[in-house]
mmCIF file of C-alpha atoms in Angstrom:
data_model
loop_
_atom_site.group_PDB
_atom_site.id
_atom_site.type_symbol
_atom_site.label_atom_id
_atom_site.label_comp_id
_atom_site.label_asym_id
_atom_site.label_seq_id
_atom_site.Cartn_x
_atom_site.Cartn_y
_atom_site.Cartn_z
ATOM 1 C CA MET A 1 -29.662 31.571 -31.097
ATOM 2 C CA SER A 2 -26.840 32.434 -28.713
ATOM 3 C CA ALA A 3 -27.511 34.216 -25.453
ATOM 4 C CA SER A 4 -26.300 37.800 -25.284
ATOM 5 C CA VAL A 5 -26.709 40.744 -22.943
ATOM 6 C CA SER A 6 -26.356 44.293 -24.191
ATOM 7 C CA SER A 7 -24.375 46.816 -22.189
ATOM 8 C CA THR A 8 -22.891 50.176 -23.109
ATOM 9 C CA SER A 9 -20.985 51.026 -19.949
ATOM 10 C CA VAL A 10 -18.653 48.097 -19.385
ATOM 11 C CA ILE A 11 -15.794 48.630 -21.836
ATOM 12 C CA GLU A 12 -15.540 52.333 -22.425
ATOM 13 C CA LYS A 13 -12.630 53.714 -20.415
ATOM 14 C CA GLU A 14 -9.023 52.597 -20.061
ATOM 15 C CA PRO A 15 -6.003 54.859 -20.565
ATOM 16 C CA ALA A 16 -3.332 52.298 -21.411
ATOM 17 C CA SER A 17 -2.226 51.902 -25.039
ATOM 18 C CA PRO A 18 0.943 49.777 -25.037
ATOM 19 C CA LYS A 19 2.536 48.928 -28.367
ATOM 20 C CA VAL A 20 2.272 45.431 -29.728
ATOM 21 C CA ALA A 21 5.642 43.711 -29.694
ATOM 22 C CA GLY A 22 6.813 42.833 -33.158
ATOM 23 C CA THR A 23 3.963 44.528 -35.041
ATOM 24 C CA GLY A 24 5.440 47.867 -36.071
ATOM 25 C CA GLU A 25 3.374 50.856 -35.056
ATOM 26 C CA LEU A 26 0.241 48.936 -34.069
ATOM 27 C CA GLU A 27 -0.830 49.891 -30.552
ATOM 28 C CA LEU A 28 -3.094 48.080 -28.139
ATOM 29 C CA THR A 29 -6.092 50.350 -27.708
ATOM 30 C CA GLU A 30 -8.825 47.705 -27.599
ATOM 31 C CA MET A 31 -7.178 44.772 -25.837
ATOM 32 C CA PRO A 32 -6.665 46.589 -22.523
ATOM 33 C CA LEU A 33 -10.410 47.278 -22.487
ATOM 34 C CA LEU A 34 -11.472 43.763 -23.356
ATOM 35 C CA LEU A 35 -8.999 41.458 -21.663
ATOM 36 C CA ARG A 36 -9.676 42.922 -18.216
ATOM 37 C CA GLU A 37 -13.251 41.633 -18.642
ATOM 38 C CA SER A 38 -13.153 38.122 -17.220
ATOM 39 C CA ILE A 39 -16.142 37.017 -19.312
ATOM 40 C CA GLY A 40 -13.599 36.184 -22.013
ATOM 41 C CA GLN A 41 -12.258 33.384 -19.832
ATOM 42 C CA TYR A 42 -15.409 31.390 -20.472
ATOM 43 C CA GLY A 43 -14.021 30.913 -23.965
ATOM 44 C CA GLY A 44 -10.896 29.321 -22.505
ATOM 45 C CA LEU A 45 -12.071 25.715 -22.634
ATOM 46 C CA ALA A 46 -13.130 26.070 -26.262
ATOM 47 C CA ALA A 47 -9.735 27.587 -27.112
ATOM 48 C CA LEU A 48 -7.871 24.775 -25.363
ATOM 49 C CA LEU A 49 -9.920 22.067 -27.072
ATOM 50 C CA LEU A 50 -9.387 23.689 -30.460
ATOM 51 C CA GLN A 51 -5.659 23.739 -29.744
ATOM 52 C CA ILE A 52 -5.304 20.119 -28.710
ATOM 53 C CA ALA A 53 -7.635 18.994 -31.511
ATOM 54 C CA HIS A 54 -4.691 19.768 -33.782
ATOM 55 C CA PRO A 55 -2.618 16.567 -33.591
ATOM 56 C CA GLY A 56 0.671 18.477 -33.457
ATOM 57 C CA VAL A 57 -0.476 20.457 -30.434
ATOM 58 C CA GLY A 58 -2.355 17.633 -28.746
ATOM 59 C CA ARG A 59 0.583 15.227 -28.863
ATOM 60 C CA GLY A 60 3.008 17.890 -27.681
ATOM 61 C CA VAL A 61 0.844 18.853 -24.710
ATOM 62 C CA HIS A 62 0.253 15.210 -23.828
ATOM 63 C CA ASP A 63 3.907 14.199 -23.980
ATOM 64 C CA HIS A 64 5.524 17.223 -22.364
ATOM 65 C CA SER A 65 3.200 19.307 -20.188
ATOM 66 C CA GLU A 66 2.429 17.081 -17.168
ATOM 67 C CA PHE A 67 -1.174 18.132 -17.699
ATOM 68 C CA ALA A 68 -2.558 15.212 -15.700
ATOM 69 C CA THR A 69 -0.750 16.180 -12.498
ATOM 70 C CA ARG A 70 0.032 19.900 -12.824
ATOM 71 C CA GLN A 71 -3.149 21.451 -14.177
ATOM 72 C CA LEU A 72 -3.134 24.463 -11.859
ATOM 73 C CA ASP A 73 0.479 25.338 -12.600
ATOM 74 C CA ARG A 74 0.016 24.961 -16.347
ATOM 75 C CA GLY A 75 -3.230 26.914 -16.367
ATOM 76 C CA GLU A 76 -1.760 29.690 -14.284
ATOM 77 C CA LYS A 77 1.266 30.079 -16.529
ATOM 78 C CA THR A 78 -0.967 30.248 -19.599
ATOM 79 C CA ALA A 79 -3.044 32.991 -17.979
ATOM 80 C CA VAL A 80 0.100 34.862 -16.936
ATOM 81 C CA TYR A 81 1.265 34.843 -20.551
ATOM 82 C CA VAL A 82 -2.101 36.025 -21.890
ATOM 83 C CA TYR A 83 -2.347 38.938 -19.460
ATOM 84 C CA THR A 84 1.319 39.933 -19.508
ATOM 85 C CA MET A 85 1.402 40.380 -23.281
ATOM 86 C CA VAL A 86 -1.211 43.123 -22.860
ATOM 87 C CA TYR A 87 -0.594 44.680 -19.442
ATOM 88 C CA GLY A 88 3.030 43.877 -18.623
ATOM 89 C CA THR A 89 6.009 46.198 -18.653
ATOM 90 C CA ASP A 90 8.566 45.773 -21.427
ATOM 91 C CA GLU A 91 10.764 43.783 -19.048
ATOM 92 C CA GLU A 92 7.899 41.548 -17.922
ATOM 93 C CA LYS A 93 6.865 40.870 -21.507
ATOM 94 C CA SER A 94 10.423 40.062 -22.529
ATOM 95 C CA LEU A 95 11.048 37.622 -19.680
ATOM 96 C CA VAL A 96 7.693 35.873 -20.023
ATOM 97 C CA ARG A 97 8.212 35.535 -23.790
ATOM 98 C CA GLN A 98 11.659 34.071 -23.173
ATOM 99 C CA TRP A 99 10.197 31.603 -20.696
ATOM 100 C CA VAL A 100 7.480 30.517 -23.149
ATOM 101 C CA ASN A 101 9.928 30.102 -26.016
ATOM 102 C CA ARG A 102 12.398 28.161 -23.864
ATOM 103 C CA ALA A 103 9.603 25.885 -22.648
ATOM 104 C CA HIS A 104 8.500 25.244 -26.224
ATOM 105 C CA ALA A 105 12.036 24.461 -27.381
ATOM 106 C CA ARG A 106 11.941 21.037 -25.699
ATOM 107 C CA VAL A 107 8.461 20.142 -26.970
ATOM 108 C CA LYS A 108 9.197 18.075 -30.032
ATOM 109 C CA GLY A 109 9.012 14.438 -30.957
ATOM 110 C CA GLY A 110 7.282 11.813 -33.018
ATOM 111 C CA SER A 111 8.161 10.821 -36.551
ATOM 112 C CA GLY A 112 6.598 10.890 -39.978
ATOM 113 C CA ASP A 113 2.997 12.083 -39.922
ATOM 114 C CA ASP A 114 3.072 12.104 -36.102
ATOM 115 C CA LYS A 115 6.028 14.473 -35.861
ATOM 116 C CA TYR A 116 5.502 17.680 -33.879
ATOM 117 C CA ASN A 117 7.515 20.711 -32.800
ATOM 118 C CA ALA A 118 6.041 23.378 -30.519
ATOM 119 C CA ASN A 119 8.139 26.058 -32.217
ATOM 120 C CA ASP A 120 6.539 25.339 -35.583
ATOM 121 C CA PRO A 121 5.156 28.793 -36.471
ATOM 122 C CA HIS A 122 2.065 27.243 -38.053
ATOM 123 C CA LEU A 123 1.202 25.450 -34.807
ATOM 124 C CA GLN A 124 1.865 28.638 -32.850
ATOM 125 C CA LEU A 125 -0.337 30.556 -35.270
ATOM 126 C CA TRP A 126 -3.155 28.111 -34.617
ATOM 127 C CA VAL A 127 -2.765 28.488 -30.850
ATOM 128 C CA ALA A 128 -3.022 32.272 -31.159
ATOM 129 C CA ALA A 129 -5.953 31.959 -33.562
ATOM 130 C CA THR A 130 -7.943 29.899 -31.071
ATOM 131 C CA LEU A 131 -7.577 32.653 -28.474
ATOM 132 C CA TYR A 132 -9.034 35.213 -30.853
ATOM 133 C CA ALA A 133 -11.821 32.949 -32.115
ATOM 134 C CA SER A 134 -13.002 31.906 -28.652
ATOM 135 C CA MET A 135 -12.467 35.037 -26.575
ATOM 136 C CA SER A 136 -13.830 37.459 -29.162
ATOM 137 C CA ALA A 137 -16.918 35.262 -29.445
ATOM 138 C CA MET A 138 -17.472 35.581 -25.700
ATOM 139 C CA TYR A 139 -17.182 39.359 -25.831
ATOM 140 C CA GLU A 140 -19.827 39.448 -28.548
ATOM 141 C CA ARG A 141 -22.059 37.131 -26.526
ATOM 142 C CA MET A 142 -21.850 39.690 -23.762
ATOM 143 C CA TRP A 143 -22.201 42.965 -25.660
ATOM 144 C CA GLY A 144 -23.390 42.031 -29.121
ATOM 145 C CA GLU A 145 -21.448 42.449 -32.346
ATOM 146 C CA PHE A 146 -18.909 45.252 -32.423
ATOM 147 C CA PRO A 147 -19.016 47.838 -35.220
ATOM 148 C CA PRO A 148 -16.931 46.583 -38.176
ATOM 149 C CA GLU A 149 -14.063 49.053 -37.721
ATOM 150 C CA ARG A 150 -13.742 48.272 -34.036
ATOM 151 C CA ALA A 151 -14.040 44.549 -34.651
ATOM 152 C CA GLU A 152 -11.179 44.809 -37.142
ATOM 153 C CA ARG A 153 -9.002 46.706 -34.646
ATOM 154 C CA ILE A 154 -9.669 44.057 -32.026
ATOM 155 C CA TYR A 155 -8.709 41.338 -34.486
ATOM 156 C CA GLN A 156 -5.468 43.058 -35.489
ATOM 157 C CA GLU A 157 -4.470 43.538 -31.849
ATOM 158 C CA TYR A 158 -4.903 39.826 -31.147
ATOM 159 C CA SER A 159 -1.872 39.327 -33.384
ATOM 160 C CA VAL A 160 0.194 40.074 -30.274
ATOM 161 C CA TYR A 161 -0.359 36.465 -29.206
ATOM 162 C CA ALA A 162 1.069 35.221 -32.487
ATOM 163 C CA THR A 163 4.065 37.540 -32.745
ATOM 164 C CA SER A 164 4.929 36.949 -29.080
ATOM 165 C CA LEU A 165 5.262 33.273 -29.984
ATOM 166 C CA ARG A 166 7.682 34.250 -32.776
ATOM 167 C CA VAL A 167 5.138 33.808 -35.541
ATOM 168 C CA PRO A 168 6.106 36.082 -38.462
ATOM 169 C CA MET A 169 3.555 38.865 -38.780
ATOM 170 C CA GLU A 170 2.977 37.999 -42.431
ATOM 171 C CA LEU A 171 1.459 34.665 -41.346
ATOM 172 C CA TRP A 172 -1.281 36.415 -39.353
ATOM 173 C CA PRO A 173 -4.250 36.641 -41.771
ATOM 174 C CA LYS A 174 -4.528 40.193 -43.084
ATOM 175 C CA ASP A 175 -8.111 40.825 -41.959
ATOM 176 C CA ARG A 176 -11.080 39.091 -40.361
ATOM 177 C CA ALA A 177 -12.346 37.678 -43.640
ATOM 178 C CA ALA A 178 -8.954 36.091 -44.285
ATOM 179 C CA PHE A 179 -8.839 34.881 -40.686
ATOM 180 C CA TRP A 180 -12.087 32.957 -40.908
ATOM 181 C CA GLU A 181 -11.046 31.436 -44.208
ATOM 182 C CA TYR A 182 -7.841 30.284 -42.500
ATOM 183 C CA TYR A 183 -9.712 29.122 -39.385
ATOM 184 C CA TRP A 184 -12.202 26.943 -41.231
ATOM 185 C CA GLY A 185 -9.457 25.614 -43.445
ATOM 186 C CA VAL A 186 -7.627 24.314 -40.373
ATOM 187 C CA VAL A 187 -10.832 22.981 -38.810
ATOM 188 C CA ASN A 188 -11.877 21.105 -41.932
ATOM 189 C CA ASN A 189 -8.482 19.871 -43.099
ATOM 190 C CA ASP A 190 -6.141 19.590 -40.111
ATOM 191 C CA LEU A 191 -8.065 18.939 -36.894
ATOM 192 C CA VAL A 192 -8.316 15.345 -35.716
ATOM 193 C CA VAL A 193 -9.026 14.519 -32.074
ATOM 194 C CA VAL A 194 -6.334 11.917 -31.442
ATOM 195 C CA SER A 195 -6.207 9.650 -28.397
ATOM 196 C CA GLU A 196 -3.682 11.899 -26.660
ATOM 197 C CA ALA A 197 -6.090 14.831 -26.920
ATOM 198 C CA LYS A 198 -8.928 12.741 -25.504
ATOM 199 C CA GLU A 199 -6.755 11.840 -22.527
ATOM 200 C CA ILE A 200 -5.986 15.519 -21.907
ATOM 201 C CA PHE A 201 -9.698 16.307 -22.111
ATOM 202 C CA TYR A 202 -10.432 13.655 -19.492
ATOM 203 C CA HIS A 203 -8.000 15.301 -17.089
ATOM 204 C CA ILE A 204 -9.487 18.725 -17.840
ATOM 205 C CA MET A 205 -12.923 17.479 -16.861
ATOM 206 C CA HIS A 206 -11.592 15.557 -13.841
ATOM 207 C CA PRO A 207 -8.959 17.939 -12.468
ATOM 208 C CA LYS A 208 -6.817 17.193 -9.456
ATOM 209 C CA VAL A 209 -7.177 20.322 -7.347
ATOM 210 C CA PRO A 210 -6.884 21.127 -3.630
ATOM 211 C CA PHE A 211 -10.060 20.397 -1.676
ATOM 212 C CA TYR A 212 -10.766 24.081 -1.077
ATOM 213 C CA LEU A 213 -10.971 24.691 -4.831
ATOM 214 C CA ARG A 214 -13.270 21.776 -5.599
ATOM 215 C CA PRO A 215 -16.558 23.687 -5.043
ATOM 216 C CA LEU A 216 -15.364 26.449 -7.378
ATOM 217 C CA VAL A 217 -14.301 23.948 -10.023
ATOM 218 C CA ALA A 218 -17.610 22.091 -9.691
ATOM 219 C CA MET A 219 -19.421 25.370 -10.380
ATOM 220 C CA LEU A 220 -17.231 26.583 -13.249
ATOM 221 C CA LEU A 221 -16.772 23.380 -15.247
ATOM 222 C CA PRO A 222 -20.425 23.088 -16.366
ATOM 223 C CA ILE A 223 -20.418 26.762 -17.383
ATOM 224 C CA ASN A 224 -17.222 26.391 -19.393
ATOM 225 C CA ARG A 225 -18.476 23.176 -20.983
ATOM 226 C CA SER A 226 -21.762 24.851 -21.937
ATOM 227 C CA PHE A 227 -20.045 27.757 -23.692
ATOM 228 C CA ALA A 228 -17.519 25.403 -25.297
ATOM 229 C CA ILE A 229 -20.294 23.375 -26.926
ATOM 230 C CA ASP A 230 -21.703 26.580 -28.368
ATOM 231 C CA LEU A 231 -18.332 27.890 -29.579
ATOM 232 C CA LEU A 232 -16.757 24.731 -30.985
ATOM 233 C CA PRO A 233 -17.276 23.414 -34.509
ATOM 234 C CA ALA A 234 -19.484 20.315 -34.383
ATOM 235 C CA LYS A 235 -16.606 18.188 -35.675
ATOM 236 C CA VAL A 236 -14.461 19.094 -32.667
ATOM 237 C CA SER A 237 -17.264 18.733 -30.119
ATOM 238 C CA ALA A 238 -18.080 15.277 -31.444
ATOM 239 C CA GLY A 239 -14.418 14.302 -31.383
ATOM 240 C CA PHE A 240 -14.284 14.978 -27.653
ATOM 241 C CA GLY A 241 -17.607 13.267 -26.998
ATOM 242 C CA LEU A 242 -19.452 16.507 -26.306
ATOM 243 C CA LYS A 243 -22.884 17.404 -27.578
ATOM 244 C CA THR A 244 -22.745 19.209 -30.897
ATOM 245 C CA GLU A 245 -25.317 21.824 -29.944
ATOM 246 C CA THR A 246 -26.542 23.332 -26.710
ATOM 247 C CA GLY A 247 -29.850 22.281 -25.210
ATOM 248 C CA ARG A 248 -32.429 24.295 -23.322
ATOM 249 C CA GLY A 249 -30.621 23.864 -20.012
ATOM 250 C CA ASP A 250 -27.327 25.091 -21.459
ATOM 251 C CA ARG A 251 -28.979 28.131 -23.013
ATOM 252 C CA LEU A 252 -30.654 28.994 -19.716
ATOM 253 C CA LEU A 253 -27.341 28.619 -17.879
ATOM 254 C CA GLN A 254 -25.641 30.937 -20.367
ATOM 255 C CA ARG A 255 -28.342 33.588 -20.022
ATOM 256 C CA VAL A 256 -28.016 33.482 -16.242
ATOM 257 C CA VAL A 257 -24.214 33.797 -16.395
ATOM 258 C CA LEU A 258 -24.304 36.707 -18.852
ATOM 259 C CA SER A 259 -27.047 38.505 -16.930
ATOM 260 C CA LEU A 260 -25.211 38.176 -13.632
ATOM 261 C CA TYR A 261 -21.971 39.333 -15.214
ATOM 262 C CA ASN A 262 -23.699 42.441 -16.533
ATOM 263 C CA VAL A 263 -24.516 43.588 -12.981
ATOM 264 C CA THR A 264 -21.282 42.420 -11.335
ATOM 265 C CA PRO A 265 -19.132 45.283 -9.957
ATOM 266 C CA PRO A 266 -16.009 46.054 -12.009
ATOM 267 C CA PHE A 267 -13.569 45.153 -9.225
ATOM 268 C CA ILE A 268 -14.943 41.606 -9.289
ATOM 269 C CA ARG A 269 -15.078 41.367 -13.082
ATOM 270 C CA TYR A 270 -11.483 42.587 -13.314
ATOM 271 C CA TYR A 271 -10.135 40.444 -10.475
ATOM 272 C CA PRO A 272 -8.550 37.747 -12.700
ATOM 273 C CA LYS A 273 -6.498 40.448 -14.421
ATOM 274 C CA THR A 274 -5.367 41.793 -11.044
ATOM 275 C CA TYR A 275 -4.575 38.322 -9.744
ATOM 276 C CA TYR A 276 -2.653 37.053 -12.756
ATOM 277 C CA MET A 277 -0.641 40.229 -13.156
ATOM 278 C CA GLY A 278 0.368 39.765 -9.531
ATOM 279 C CA ARG A 279 1.417 36.235 -10.379
ATOM 280 C CA ALA A 280 3.276 37.574 -13.405
ATOM 281 C CA LYS A 281 5.372 39.767 -11.142
ATOM 282 C CA THR A 282 6.080 36.742 -8.946
ATOM 283 C CA MET A 283 7.106 34.766 -12.018
ATOM 284 C CA VAL A 284 9.399 37.534 -13.254
ATOM 285 C CA LYS A 285 11.011 37.758 -9.814
ATOM 286 C CA MET A 286 11.608 33.996 -9.827
ATOM 287 C CA ILE A 287 13.160 34.169 -13.290
ATOM 288 C CA LYS A 288 15.527 36.915 -12.163
ATOM 289 C CA GLU A 289 16.529 35.000 -9.044
ATOM 290 C CA GLN A 290 16.824 31.429 -10.351
ATOM 291 C CA GLY A 291 16.679 31.583 -14.130
ATOM 292 C CA PHE A 292 14.301 29.678 -16.349
ATOM 293 C CA ALA A 293 15.044 26.105 -15.274
ATOM 294 C CA ASN A 294 12.353 24.180 -13.361
ATOM 295 C CA LEU A 295 10.166 27.246 -13.045
ATOM 296 C CA ARG A 296 7.202 26.044 -11.023
ATOM 297 C CA MET A 297 4.814 28.484 -9.415
ATOM 298 C CA ARG A 298 2.580 25.883 -7.788
ATOM 299 C CA ALA A 299 2.971 22.381 -6.408
ATOM 300 C CA GLY A 300 0.142 21.093 -8.610
#
């Protein structure tokens, strides 16, 4: 059984209801409540491994992202995108979307069965799907299953990550039942952990970070790995050389993390949102001043 901690006070109040870009009249009423909760970030490793387990994504990331040497910069830009699509102004969303789409335009290569293109809407759909699958699972670990109507609203609002990547809305599965049919179809038929993905995983688990961040990374990596084992399909875990199910130590670690999170003050729980939206504003300022070329926010 998965660890979970029940709470009724954490995700109740937030006034913002921005509209979802590219999805008609759908408004974000649930995402602003959930995304500010940093517990969702513990699903990040699972999402990333699901992404690169798709050969088209894994080869593209390996060949074009400088993941081995620029992990902080790449991770920060991903987080900026995730937060900006929910909390950003119209201008911030537009510029960050343009940056993402321009960056993806150069990510293509291979031939035959190994051919990939980051602007392939089916690959982009899978990337967005992994965010929903992993982050929503973490929210339910924290607070238990949401009522069906609310769970469906949350699912529909996650489509913002697909449409922002120029995925046609009609490709986003129509409801949660259709989503999980799609998800398991990709897992069973398309995911293969190729050598390029294994190399990326090695660098994820052995990151090159400044010395002052090493204690934090040493603390967070085991937590992220523990949740990833629990969230990933066994096929994917095995492909990356991870255990296919959590042991007693992992389950204890998860219970401790969830229990501590439940009593953590909101300003600490919400800090990643505050931080990355600050970085988003820095990124937007840089885009305005120097354009999209060679946009690097960190040295590493």
